[in-house]
mmCIF file of C-alpha atoms and ligand atoms in Angstrom:
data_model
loop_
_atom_site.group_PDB
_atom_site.id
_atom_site.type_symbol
_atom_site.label_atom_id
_atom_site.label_comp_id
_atom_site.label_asym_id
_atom_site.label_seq_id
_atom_site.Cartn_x
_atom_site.Cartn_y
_atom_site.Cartn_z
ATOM 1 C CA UNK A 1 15.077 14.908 -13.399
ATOM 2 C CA UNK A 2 18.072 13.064 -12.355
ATOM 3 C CA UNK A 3 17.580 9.256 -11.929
ATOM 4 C CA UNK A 4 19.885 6.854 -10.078
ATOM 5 C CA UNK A 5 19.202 3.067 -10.643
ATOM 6 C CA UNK A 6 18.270 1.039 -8.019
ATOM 7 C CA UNK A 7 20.678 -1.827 -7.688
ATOM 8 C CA UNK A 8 20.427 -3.334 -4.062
ATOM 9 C CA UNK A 9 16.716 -2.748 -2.705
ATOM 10 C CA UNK A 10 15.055 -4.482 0.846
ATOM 11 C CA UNK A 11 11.713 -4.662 0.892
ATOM 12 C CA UNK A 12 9.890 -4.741 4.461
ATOM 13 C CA UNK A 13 6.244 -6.455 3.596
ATOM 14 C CA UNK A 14 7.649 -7.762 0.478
ATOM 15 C CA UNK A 15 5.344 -10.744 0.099
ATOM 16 C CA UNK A 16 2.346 -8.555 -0.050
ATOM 17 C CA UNK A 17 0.282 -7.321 -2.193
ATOM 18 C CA UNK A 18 2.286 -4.062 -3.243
ATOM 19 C CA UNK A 19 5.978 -5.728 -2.148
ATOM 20 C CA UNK A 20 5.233 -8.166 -4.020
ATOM 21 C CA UNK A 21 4.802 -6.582 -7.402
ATOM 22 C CA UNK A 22 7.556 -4.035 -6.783
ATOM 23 C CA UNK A 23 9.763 -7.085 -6.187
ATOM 24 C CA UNK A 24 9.060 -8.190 -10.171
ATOM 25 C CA UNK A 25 9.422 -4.550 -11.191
ATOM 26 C CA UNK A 26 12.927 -3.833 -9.540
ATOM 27 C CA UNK A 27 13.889 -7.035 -11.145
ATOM 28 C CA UNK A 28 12.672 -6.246 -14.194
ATOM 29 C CA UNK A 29 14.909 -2.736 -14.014
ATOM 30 C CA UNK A 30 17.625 -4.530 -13.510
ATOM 31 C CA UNK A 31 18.324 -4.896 -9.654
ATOM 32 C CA UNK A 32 21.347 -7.376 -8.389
ATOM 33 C CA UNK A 33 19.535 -8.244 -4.820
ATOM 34 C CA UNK A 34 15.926 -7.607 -3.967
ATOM 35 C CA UNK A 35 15.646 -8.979 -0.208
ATOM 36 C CA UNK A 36 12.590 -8.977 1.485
ATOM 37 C CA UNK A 37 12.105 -9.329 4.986
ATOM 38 C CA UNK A 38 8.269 -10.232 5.991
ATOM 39 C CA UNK A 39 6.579 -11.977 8.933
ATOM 40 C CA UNK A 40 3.762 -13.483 6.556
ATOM 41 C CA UNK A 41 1.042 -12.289 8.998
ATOM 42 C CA UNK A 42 -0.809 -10.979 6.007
ATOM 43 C CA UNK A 43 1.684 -11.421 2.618
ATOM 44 C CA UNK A 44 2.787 -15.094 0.917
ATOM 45 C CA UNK A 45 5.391 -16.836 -0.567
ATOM 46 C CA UNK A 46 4.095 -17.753 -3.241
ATOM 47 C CA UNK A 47 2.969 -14.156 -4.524
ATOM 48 C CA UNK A 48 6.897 -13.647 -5.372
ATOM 49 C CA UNK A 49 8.719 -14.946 -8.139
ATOM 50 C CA UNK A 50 11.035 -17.267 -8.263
ATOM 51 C CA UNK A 51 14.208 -15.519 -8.879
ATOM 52 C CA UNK A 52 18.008 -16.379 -7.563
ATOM 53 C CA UNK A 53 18.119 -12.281 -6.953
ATOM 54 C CA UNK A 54 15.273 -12.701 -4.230
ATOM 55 C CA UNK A 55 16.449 -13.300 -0.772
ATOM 56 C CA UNK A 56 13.668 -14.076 1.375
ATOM 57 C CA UNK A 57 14.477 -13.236 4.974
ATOM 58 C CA UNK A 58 11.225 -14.766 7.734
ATOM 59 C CA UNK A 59 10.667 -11.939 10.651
ATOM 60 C CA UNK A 60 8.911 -9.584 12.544
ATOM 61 C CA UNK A 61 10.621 -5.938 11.180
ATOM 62 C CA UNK A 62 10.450 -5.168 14.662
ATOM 63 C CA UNK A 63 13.804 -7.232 14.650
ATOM 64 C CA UNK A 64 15.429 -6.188 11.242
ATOM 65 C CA UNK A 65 19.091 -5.235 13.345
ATOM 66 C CA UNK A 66 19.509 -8.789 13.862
ATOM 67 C CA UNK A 67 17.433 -10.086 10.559
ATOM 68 C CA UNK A 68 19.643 -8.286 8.339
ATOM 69 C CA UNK A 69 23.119 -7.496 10.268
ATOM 70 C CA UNK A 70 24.907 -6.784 7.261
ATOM 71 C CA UNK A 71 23.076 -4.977 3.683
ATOM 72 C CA UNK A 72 24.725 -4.251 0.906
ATOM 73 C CA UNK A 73 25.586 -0.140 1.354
ATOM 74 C CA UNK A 74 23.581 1.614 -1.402
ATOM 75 C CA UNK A 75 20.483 -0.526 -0.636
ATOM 76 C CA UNK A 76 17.503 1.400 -1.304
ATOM 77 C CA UNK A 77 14.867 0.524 1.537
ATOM 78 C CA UNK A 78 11.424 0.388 0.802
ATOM 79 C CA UNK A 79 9.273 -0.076 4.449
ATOM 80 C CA UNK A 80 5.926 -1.505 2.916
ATOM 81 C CA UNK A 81 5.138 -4.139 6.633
ATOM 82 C CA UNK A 82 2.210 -2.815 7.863
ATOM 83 C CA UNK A 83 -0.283 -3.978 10.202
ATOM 84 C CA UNK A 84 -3.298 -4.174 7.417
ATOM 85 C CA UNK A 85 -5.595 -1.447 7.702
ATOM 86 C CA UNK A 86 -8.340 1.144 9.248
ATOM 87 C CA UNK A 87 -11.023 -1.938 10.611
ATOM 88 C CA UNK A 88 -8.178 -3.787 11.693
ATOM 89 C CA UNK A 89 -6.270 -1.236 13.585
ATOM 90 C CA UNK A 90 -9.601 -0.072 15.141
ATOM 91 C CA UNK A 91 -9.973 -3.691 16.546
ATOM 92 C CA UNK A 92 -5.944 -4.603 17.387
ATOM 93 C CA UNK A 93 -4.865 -1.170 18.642
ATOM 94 C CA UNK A 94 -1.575 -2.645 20.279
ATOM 95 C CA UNK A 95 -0.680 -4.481 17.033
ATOM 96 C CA UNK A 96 -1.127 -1.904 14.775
ATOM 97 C CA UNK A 97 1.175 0.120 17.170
ATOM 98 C CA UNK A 98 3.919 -2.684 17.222
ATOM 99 C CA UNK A 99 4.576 -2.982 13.339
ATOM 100 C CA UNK A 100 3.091 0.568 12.057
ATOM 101 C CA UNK A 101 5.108 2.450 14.912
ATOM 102 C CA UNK A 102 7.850 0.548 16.268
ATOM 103 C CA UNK A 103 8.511 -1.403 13.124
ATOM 104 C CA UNK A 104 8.967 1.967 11.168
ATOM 105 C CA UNK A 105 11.080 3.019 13.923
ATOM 106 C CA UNK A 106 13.270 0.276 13.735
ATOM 107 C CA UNK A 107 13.202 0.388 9.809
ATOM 108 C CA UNK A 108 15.013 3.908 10.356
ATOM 109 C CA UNK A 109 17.205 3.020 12.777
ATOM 110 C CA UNK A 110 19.068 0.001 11.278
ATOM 111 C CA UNK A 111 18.917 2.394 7.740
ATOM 112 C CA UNK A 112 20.448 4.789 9.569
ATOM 113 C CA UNK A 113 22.981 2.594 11.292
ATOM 114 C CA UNK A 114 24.160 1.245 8.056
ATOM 115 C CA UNK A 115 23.864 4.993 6.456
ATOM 116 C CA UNK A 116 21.745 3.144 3.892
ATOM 117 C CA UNK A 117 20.764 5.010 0.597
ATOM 118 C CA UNK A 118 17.237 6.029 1.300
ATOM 119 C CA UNK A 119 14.003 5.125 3.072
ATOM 120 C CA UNK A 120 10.966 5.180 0.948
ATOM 121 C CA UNK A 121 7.983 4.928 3.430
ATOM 122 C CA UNK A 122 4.615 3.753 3.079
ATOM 123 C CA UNK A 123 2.438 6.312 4.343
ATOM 124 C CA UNK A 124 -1.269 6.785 3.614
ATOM 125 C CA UNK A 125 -3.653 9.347 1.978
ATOM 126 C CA UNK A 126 -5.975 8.814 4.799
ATOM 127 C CA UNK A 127 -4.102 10.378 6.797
ATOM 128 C CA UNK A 128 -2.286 13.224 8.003
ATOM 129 C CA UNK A 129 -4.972 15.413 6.572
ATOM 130 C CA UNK A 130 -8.208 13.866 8.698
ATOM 131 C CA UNK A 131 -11.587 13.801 7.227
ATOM 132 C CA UNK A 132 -12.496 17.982 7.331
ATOM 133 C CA UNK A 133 -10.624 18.446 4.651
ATOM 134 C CA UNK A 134 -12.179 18.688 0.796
ATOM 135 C CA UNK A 135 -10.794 16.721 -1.570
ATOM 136 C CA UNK A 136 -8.519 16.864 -3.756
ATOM 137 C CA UNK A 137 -5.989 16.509 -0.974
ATOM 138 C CA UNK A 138 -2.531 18.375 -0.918
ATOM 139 C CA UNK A 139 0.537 17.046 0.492
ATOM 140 C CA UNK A 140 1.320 20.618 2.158
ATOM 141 C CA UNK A 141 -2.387 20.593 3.941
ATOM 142 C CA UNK A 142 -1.872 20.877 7.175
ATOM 143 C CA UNK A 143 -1.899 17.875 9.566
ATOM 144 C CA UNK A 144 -5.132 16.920 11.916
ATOM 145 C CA UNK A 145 -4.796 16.049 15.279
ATOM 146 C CA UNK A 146 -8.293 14.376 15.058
ATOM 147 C CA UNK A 147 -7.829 10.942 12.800
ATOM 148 C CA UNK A 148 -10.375 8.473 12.566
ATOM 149 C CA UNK A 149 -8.088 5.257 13.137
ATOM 150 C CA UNK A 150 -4.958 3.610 14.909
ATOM 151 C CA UNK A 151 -3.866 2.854 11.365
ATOM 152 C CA UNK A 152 -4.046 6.802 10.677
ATOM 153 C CA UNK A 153 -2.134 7.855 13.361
ATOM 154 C CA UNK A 154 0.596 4.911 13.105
ATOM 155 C CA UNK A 155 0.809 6.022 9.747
ATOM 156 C CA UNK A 156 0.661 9.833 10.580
ATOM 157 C CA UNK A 157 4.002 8.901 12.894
ATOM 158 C CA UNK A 158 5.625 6.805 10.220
ATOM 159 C CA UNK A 159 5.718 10.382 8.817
ATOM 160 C CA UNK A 160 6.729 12.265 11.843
ATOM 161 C CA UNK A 161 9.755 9.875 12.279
ATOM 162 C CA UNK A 162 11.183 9.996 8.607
ATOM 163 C CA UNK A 163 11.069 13.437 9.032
ATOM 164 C CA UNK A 164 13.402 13.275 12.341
ATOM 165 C CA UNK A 165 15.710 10.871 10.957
ATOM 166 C CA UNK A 166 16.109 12.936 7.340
ATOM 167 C CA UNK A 167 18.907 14.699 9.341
ATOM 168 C CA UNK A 168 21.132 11.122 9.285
ATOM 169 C CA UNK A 169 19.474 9.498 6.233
ATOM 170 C CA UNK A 170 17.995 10.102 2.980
ATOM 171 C CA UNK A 171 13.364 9.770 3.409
ATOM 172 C CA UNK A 172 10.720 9.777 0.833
ATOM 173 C CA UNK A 173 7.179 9.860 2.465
ATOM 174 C CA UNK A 174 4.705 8.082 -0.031
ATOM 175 C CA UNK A 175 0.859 8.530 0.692
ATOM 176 C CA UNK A 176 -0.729 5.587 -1.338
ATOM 177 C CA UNK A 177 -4.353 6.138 -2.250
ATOM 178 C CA UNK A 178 -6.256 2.735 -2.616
ATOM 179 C CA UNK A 179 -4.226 0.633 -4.907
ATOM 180 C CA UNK A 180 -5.662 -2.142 -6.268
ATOM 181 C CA UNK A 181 -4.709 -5.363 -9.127
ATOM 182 C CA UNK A 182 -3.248 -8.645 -9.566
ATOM 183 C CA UNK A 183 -1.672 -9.595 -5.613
ATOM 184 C CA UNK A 184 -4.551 -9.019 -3.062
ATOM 185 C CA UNK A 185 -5.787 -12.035 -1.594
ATOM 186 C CA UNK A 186 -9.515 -10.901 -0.552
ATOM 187 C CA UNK A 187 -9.843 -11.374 3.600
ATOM 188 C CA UNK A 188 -11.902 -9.257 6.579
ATOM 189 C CA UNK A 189 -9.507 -6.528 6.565
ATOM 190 C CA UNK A 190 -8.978 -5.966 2.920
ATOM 191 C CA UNK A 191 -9.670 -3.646 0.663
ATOM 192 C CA UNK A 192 -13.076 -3.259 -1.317
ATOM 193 C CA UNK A 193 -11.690 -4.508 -5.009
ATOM 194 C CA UNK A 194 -10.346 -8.239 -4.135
ATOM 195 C CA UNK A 195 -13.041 -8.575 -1.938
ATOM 196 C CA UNK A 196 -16.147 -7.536 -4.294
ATOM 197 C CA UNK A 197 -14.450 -9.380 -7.023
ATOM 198 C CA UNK A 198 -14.486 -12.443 -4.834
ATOM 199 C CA UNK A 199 -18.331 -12.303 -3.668
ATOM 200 C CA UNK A 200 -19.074 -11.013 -6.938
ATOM 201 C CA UNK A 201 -17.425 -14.285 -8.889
ATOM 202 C CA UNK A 202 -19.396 -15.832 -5.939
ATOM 203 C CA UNK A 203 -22.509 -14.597 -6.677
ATOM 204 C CA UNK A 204 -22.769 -13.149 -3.243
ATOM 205 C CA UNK A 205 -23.835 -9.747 -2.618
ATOM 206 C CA UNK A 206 -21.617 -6.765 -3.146
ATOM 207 C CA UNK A 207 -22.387 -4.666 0.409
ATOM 208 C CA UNK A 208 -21.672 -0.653 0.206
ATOM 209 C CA UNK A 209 -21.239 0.598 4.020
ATOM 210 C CA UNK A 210 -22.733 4.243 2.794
ATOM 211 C CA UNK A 211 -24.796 5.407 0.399
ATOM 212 C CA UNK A 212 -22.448 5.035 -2.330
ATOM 213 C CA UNK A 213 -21.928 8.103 -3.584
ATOM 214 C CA UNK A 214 -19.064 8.147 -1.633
ATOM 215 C CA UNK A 215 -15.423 8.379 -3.687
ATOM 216 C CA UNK A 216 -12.470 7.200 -3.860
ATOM 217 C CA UNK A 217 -9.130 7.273 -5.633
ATOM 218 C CA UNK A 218 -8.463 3.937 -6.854
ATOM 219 C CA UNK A 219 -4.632 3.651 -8.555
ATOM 220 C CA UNK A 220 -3.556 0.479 -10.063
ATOM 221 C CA UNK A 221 -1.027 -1.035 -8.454
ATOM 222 C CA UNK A 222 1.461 -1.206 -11.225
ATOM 223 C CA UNK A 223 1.204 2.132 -11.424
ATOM 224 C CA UNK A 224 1.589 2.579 -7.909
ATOM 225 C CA UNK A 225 4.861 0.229 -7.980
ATOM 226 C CA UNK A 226 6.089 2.893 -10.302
ATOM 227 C CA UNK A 227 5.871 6.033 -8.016
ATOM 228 C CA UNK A 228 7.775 3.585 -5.473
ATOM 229 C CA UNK A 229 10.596 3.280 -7.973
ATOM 230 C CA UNK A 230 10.700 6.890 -8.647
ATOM 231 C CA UNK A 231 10.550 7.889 -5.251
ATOM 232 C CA UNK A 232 13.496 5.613 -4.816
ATOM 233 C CA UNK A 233 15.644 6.739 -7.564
ATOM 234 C CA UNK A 234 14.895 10.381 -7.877
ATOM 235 C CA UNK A 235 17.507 12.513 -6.273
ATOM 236 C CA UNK A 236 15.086 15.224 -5.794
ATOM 237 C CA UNK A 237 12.376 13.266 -3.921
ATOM 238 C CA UNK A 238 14.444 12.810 -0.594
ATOM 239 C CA UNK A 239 12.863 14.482 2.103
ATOM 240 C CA UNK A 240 9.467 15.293 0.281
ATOM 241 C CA UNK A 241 6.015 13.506 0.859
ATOM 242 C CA UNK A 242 3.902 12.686 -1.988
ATOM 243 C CA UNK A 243 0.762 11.317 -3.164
ATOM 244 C CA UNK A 244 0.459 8.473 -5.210
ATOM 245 C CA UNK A 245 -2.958 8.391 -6.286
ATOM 246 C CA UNK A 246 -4.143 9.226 -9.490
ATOM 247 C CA UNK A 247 -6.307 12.430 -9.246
ATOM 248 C CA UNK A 248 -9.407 10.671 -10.119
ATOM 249 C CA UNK A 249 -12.532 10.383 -7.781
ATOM 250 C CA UNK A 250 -14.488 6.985 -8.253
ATOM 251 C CA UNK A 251 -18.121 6.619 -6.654
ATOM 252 C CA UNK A 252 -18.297 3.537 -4.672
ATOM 253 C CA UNK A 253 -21.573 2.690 -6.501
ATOM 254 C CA UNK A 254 -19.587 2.926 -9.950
ATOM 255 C CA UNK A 255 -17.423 0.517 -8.637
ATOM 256 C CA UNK A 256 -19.571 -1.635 -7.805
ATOM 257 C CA UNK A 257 -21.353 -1.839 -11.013
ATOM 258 C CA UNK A 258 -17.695 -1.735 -12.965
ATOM 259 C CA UNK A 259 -16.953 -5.130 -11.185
ATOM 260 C CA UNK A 260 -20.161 -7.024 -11.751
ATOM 261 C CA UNK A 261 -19.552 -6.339 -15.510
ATOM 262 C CA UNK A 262 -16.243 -7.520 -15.447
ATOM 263 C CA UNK A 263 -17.109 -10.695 -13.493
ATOM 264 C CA UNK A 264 -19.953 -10.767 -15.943
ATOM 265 C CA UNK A 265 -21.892 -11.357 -11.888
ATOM 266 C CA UNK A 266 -25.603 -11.107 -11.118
ATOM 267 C CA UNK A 267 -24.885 -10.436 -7.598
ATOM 268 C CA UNK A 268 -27.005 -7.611 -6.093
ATOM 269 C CA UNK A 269 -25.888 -4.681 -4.637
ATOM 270 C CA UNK A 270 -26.671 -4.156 -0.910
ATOM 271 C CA UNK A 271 -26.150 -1.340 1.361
ATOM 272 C CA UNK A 272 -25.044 -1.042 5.355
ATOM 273 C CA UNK A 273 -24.505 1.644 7.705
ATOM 274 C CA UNK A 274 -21.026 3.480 6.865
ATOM 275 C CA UNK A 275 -18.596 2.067 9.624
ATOM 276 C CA UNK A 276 -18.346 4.271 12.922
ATOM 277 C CA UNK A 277 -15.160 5.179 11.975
ATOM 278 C CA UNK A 278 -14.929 6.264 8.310
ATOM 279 C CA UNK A 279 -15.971 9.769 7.982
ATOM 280 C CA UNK A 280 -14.527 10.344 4.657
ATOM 281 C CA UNK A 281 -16.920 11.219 1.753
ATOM 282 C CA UNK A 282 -14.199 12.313 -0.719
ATOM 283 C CA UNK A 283 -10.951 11.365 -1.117
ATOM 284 C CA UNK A 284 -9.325 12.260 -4.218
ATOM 285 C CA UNK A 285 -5.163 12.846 -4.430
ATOM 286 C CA UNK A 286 -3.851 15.893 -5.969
ATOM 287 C CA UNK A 287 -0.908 14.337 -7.847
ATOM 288 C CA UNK A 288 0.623 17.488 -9.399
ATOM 289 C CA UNK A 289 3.334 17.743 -7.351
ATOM 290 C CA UNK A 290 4.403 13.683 -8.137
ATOM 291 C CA UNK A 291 3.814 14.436 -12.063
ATOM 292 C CA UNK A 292 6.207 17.563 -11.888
ATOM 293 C CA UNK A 293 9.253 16.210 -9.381
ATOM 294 C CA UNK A 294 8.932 12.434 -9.898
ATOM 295 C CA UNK A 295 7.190 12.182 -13.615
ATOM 296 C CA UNK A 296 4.748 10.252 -12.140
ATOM 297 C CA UNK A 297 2.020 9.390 -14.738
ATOM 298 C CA UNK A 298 -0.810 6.663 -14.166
ATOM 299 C CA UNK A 299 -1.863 5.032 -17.167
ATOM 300 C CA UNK A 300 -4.279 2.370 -16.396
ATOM 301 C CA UNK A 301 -7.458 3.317 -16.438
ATOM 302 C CA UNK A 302 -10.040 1.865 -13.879
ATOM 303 C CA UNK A 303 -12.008 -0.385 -16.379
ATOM 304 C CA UNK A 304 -8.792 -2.190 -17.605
ATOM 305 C CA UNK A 305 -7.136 -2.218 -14.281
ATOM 306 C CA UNK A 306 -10.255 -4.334 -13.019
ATOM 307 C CA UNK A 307 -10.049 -6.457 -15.827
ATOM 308 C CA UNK A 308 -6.476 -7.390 -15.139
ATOM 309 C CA UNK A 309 -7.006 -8.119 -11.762
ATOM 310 C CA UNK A 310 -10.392 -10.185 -12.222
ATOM 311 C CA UNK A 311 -7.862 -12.133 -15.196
ATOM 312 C CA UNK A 312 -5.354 -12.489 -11.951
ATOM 313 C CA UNK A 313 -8.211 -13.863 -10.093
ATOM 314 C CA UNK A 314 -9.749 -16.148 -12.498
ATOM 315 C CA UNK A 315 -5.583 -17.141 -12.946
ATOM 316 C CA UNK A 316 -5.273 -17.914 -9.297
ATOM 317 C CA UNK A 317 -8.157 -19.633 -8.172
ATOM 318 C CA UNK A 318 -7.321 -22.331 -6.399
ATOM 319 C CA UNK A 319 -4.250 -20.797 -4.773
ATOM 320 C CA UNK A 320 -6.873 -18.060 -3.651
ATOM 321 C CA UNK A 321 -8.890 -20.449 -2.241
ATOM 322 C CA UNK A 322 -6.153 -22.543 -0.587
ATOM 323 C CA UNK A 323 -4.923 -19.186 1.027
ATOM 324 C CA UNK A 324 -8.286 -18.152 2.093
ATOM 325 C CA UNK A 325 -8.767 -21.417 3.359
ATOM 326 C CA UNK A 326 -5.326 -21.180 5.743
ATOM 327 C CA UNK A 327 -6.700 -18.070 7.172
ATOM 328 C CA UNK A 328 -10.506 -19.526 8.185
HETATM 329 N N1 LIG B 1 -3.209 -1.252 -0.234
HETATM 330 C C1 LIG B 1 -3.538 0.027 -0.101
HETATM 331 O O1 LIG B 1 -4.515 0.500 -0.680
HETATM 332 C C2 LIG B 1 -2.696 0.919 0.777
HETATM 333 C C3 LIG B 1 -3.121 2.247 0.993
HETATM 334 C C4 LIG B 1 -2.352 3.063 1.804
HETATM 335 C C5 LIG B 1 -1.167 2.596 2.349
HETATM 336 N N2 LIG B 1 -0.803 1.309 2.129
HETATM 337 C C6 LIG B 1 0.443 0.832 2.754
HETATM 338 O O2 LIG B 1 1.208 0.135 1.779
HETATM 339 C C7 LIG B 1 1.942 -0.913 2.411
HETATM 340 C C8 LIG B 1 1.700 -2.219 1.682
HETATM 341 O O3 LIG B 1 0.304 -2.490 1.696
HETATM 342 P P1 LIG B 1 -0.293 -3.812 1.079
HETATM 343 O O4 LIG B 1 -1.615 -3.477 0.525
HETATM 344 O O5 LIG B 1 0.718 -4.481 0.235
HETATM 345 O O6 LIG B 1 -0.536 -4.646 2.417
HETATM 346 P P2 LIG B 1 -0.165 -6.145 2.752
HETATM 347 O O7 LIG B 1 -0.841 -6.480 4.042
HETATM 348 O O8 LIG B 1 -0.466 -7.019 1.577
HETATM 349 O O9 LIG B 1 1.401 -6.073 2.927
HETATM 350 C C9 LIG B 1 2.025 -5.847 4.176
HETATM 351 C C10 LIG B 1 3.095 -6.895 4.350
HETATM 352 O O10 LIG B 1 3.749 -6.655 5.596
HETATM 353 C C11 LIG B 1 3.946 -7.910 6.249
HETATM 354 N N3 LIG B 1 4.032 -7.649 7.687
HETATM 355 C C12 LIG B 1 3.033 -7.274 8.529
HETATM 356 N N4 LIG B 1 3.506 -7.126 9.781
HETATM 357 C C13 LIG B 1 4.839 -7.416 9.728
HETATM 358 C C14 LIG B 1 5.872 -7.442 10.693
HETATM 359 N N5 LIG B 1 5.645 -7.137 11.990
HETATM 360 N N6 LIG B 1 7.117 -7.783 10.289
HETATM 361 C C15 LIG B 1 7.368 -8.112 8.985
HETATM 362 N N7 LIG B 1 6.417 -8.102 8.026
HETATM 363 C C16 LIG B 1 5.172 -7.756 8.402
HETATM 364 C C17 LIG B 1 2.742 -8.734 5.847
HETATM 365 O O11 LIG B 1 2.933 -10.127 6.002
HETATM 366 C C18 LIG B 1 2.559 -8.327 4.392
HETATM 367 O O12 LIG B 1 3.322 -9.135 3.529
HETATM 368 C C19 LIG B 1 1.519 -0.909 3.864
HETATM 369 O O13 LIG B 1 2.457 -0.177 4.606
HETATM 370 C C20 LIG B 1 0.195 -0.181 3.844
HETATM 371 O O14 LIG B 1 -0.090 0.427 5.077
HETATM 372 C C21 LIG B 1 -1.526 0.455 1.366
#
């Protein structure tokens, strides 16, 4: 597999929890500039290192043209802003439309402008496929007119317009599964790890909106960071969509349980009505495809991951609470 380094990289989202930690892993590989360009509605400063390579550029993506009138030409893009997630979208419509659809538009067109190296998109493994389908999930399933959320189908079109632009620039569609480590400030709209770690360190009740038998494919987000690179620097990725999951089904229940014996937590375990909009019972990547073109190869296993991230937590405290704090 033929790998070219990444040495210029801009990072849309780049303060948050993923852009972040692919920030210190394209320094780490060596990058000269890492720039990210963020708005801060949901990512913060102080999640990125402090690093003379890091150009830190304030904005709405919507406006990138005039943020960034000038990148370096064999910048590798990686468009990670996103208006934050399913619940949110379902209750902000118009701003999930703004950053997940126009922003991605606008990503493309200035990357296309500038005939910029490639566009690695964040895409998502809830979509595209809608709930019908049985897990594990395919990249070459076919796509559902009938998703649950705005956030699918903004997502869903992120896709639609890489694949339209692939004729003037190089695309790699990446469907994350849930990631999940050190980086995720716990809030309303985020995802079920910080936020059970949180009420579980708390001793406040861990609430599963199901039964919990329900799954999901958790992938640490190191791991995660590292199908970015790949999908950056292979030259046999552009054009393709993949999943970065990790192929492994987790019941929400188990999950649970994992992170009250990593907090070492007596919180109980509640349950709630699933939320109107999440239909999905399975969800489970089939990563064969991303082992065999990109090498991609998980390694962290859920236990340890956890552990990391509740080390991250325990770390970060007060800055946690500080940022949680901002946001009430
Ligand atoms: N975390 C997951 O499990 C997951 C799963 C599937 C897909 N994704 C996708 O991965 C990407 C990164 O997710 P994350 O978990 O790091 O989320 P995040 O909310 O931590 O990061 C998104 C970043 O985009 C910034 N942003 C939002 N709107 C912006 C705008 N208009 N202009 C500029 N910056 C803006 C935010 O401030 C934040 O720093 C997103 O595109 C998300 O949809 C994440």
């Amino acid at each position: 597999m033929q790998r070219d380094p990444i040495r210029h990289a801009l990072i849309t989202g780049g303060a948050g929890a993923i852009g972040s930690r692919l920030v210190r892993r394209l320094l780490a590989d060596g990058a000269i500039s890492v720039t990210v360009v963020d708005d801060f509605s949901s990512g913060y400063a102080w999640l990125l290192p402090k690093d003379a390579r890091v150009h830190l550029v304030r904005g709405d993506v919507c406006d990138l043209a005039r943020l960034v009138p000038t990148p370096e030409p064999d910048t590798v893009v990686f468009h990670l802003a996103a208006f934050f997630a399913n619940q949110n979208s379902v209750d902000h419509p118009t701003d999930d439309l703004h950053t997940n659809g126009l922003g991605t538009l606008a990503t493309l067109m200035w990357a296309a402008d500038h005939a910029l190296r490639r566009v690695v998109y964040a895409s998502a493994g809830c979509s595209i496929a809608g709930h019908n389908i049985d897990a594990p999930i395919r990249e070459d399933m076919p796509v559902s007119l009938f998703l649950d959320t705005p956030y699918q189908i903004t997502k869903a079109l992120g896709e639609f317009y890489c694949n339209y632009y692939q004729a003037r620039i190089s695309t790699v569609r990446c469907r994350f599964f849930n990631s999940y480590g050190p980086g995720e400030v716990p809030g309303e709209y985020r995802n079920v790890i910080p936020n059970w770690i949180w009420k579980a360190m708390h001793g406040e009740p861990l609430v599963i909106t199901g039964t919990g038998d329900e799954t999901r494919d958790f992938i640490f987000v190191n791991d995660l960071v590292d199908g970015l690179v790949r999908c950056g620097s292979v030259s046999g990725a552009s054009g393709e969509a993949f999943n970065l999951g990790t192929g492994i089904q987790t019941r929400v229940r188990d999950l649970a349980n994992a992170i009250l014996a990593a907090t070492g937590s007596t919180s109980a375990i509640q349950f709630a009505p699933r939320r109107a909009w999440d239909h999905s019972l399975r969800r489970q990547a089939d990563i064969g495809k991303a082992r065999e073109v990109l090498g991609l190869a998980p390694a962290v296993r859920l236990e340890q991951g956890i552990a990391e991230t509740v080390a991250w937590f325990r770390e970060e405290r007060s800055r946690i609470e500080e940022t949680i704090g901002a946001m009430a």
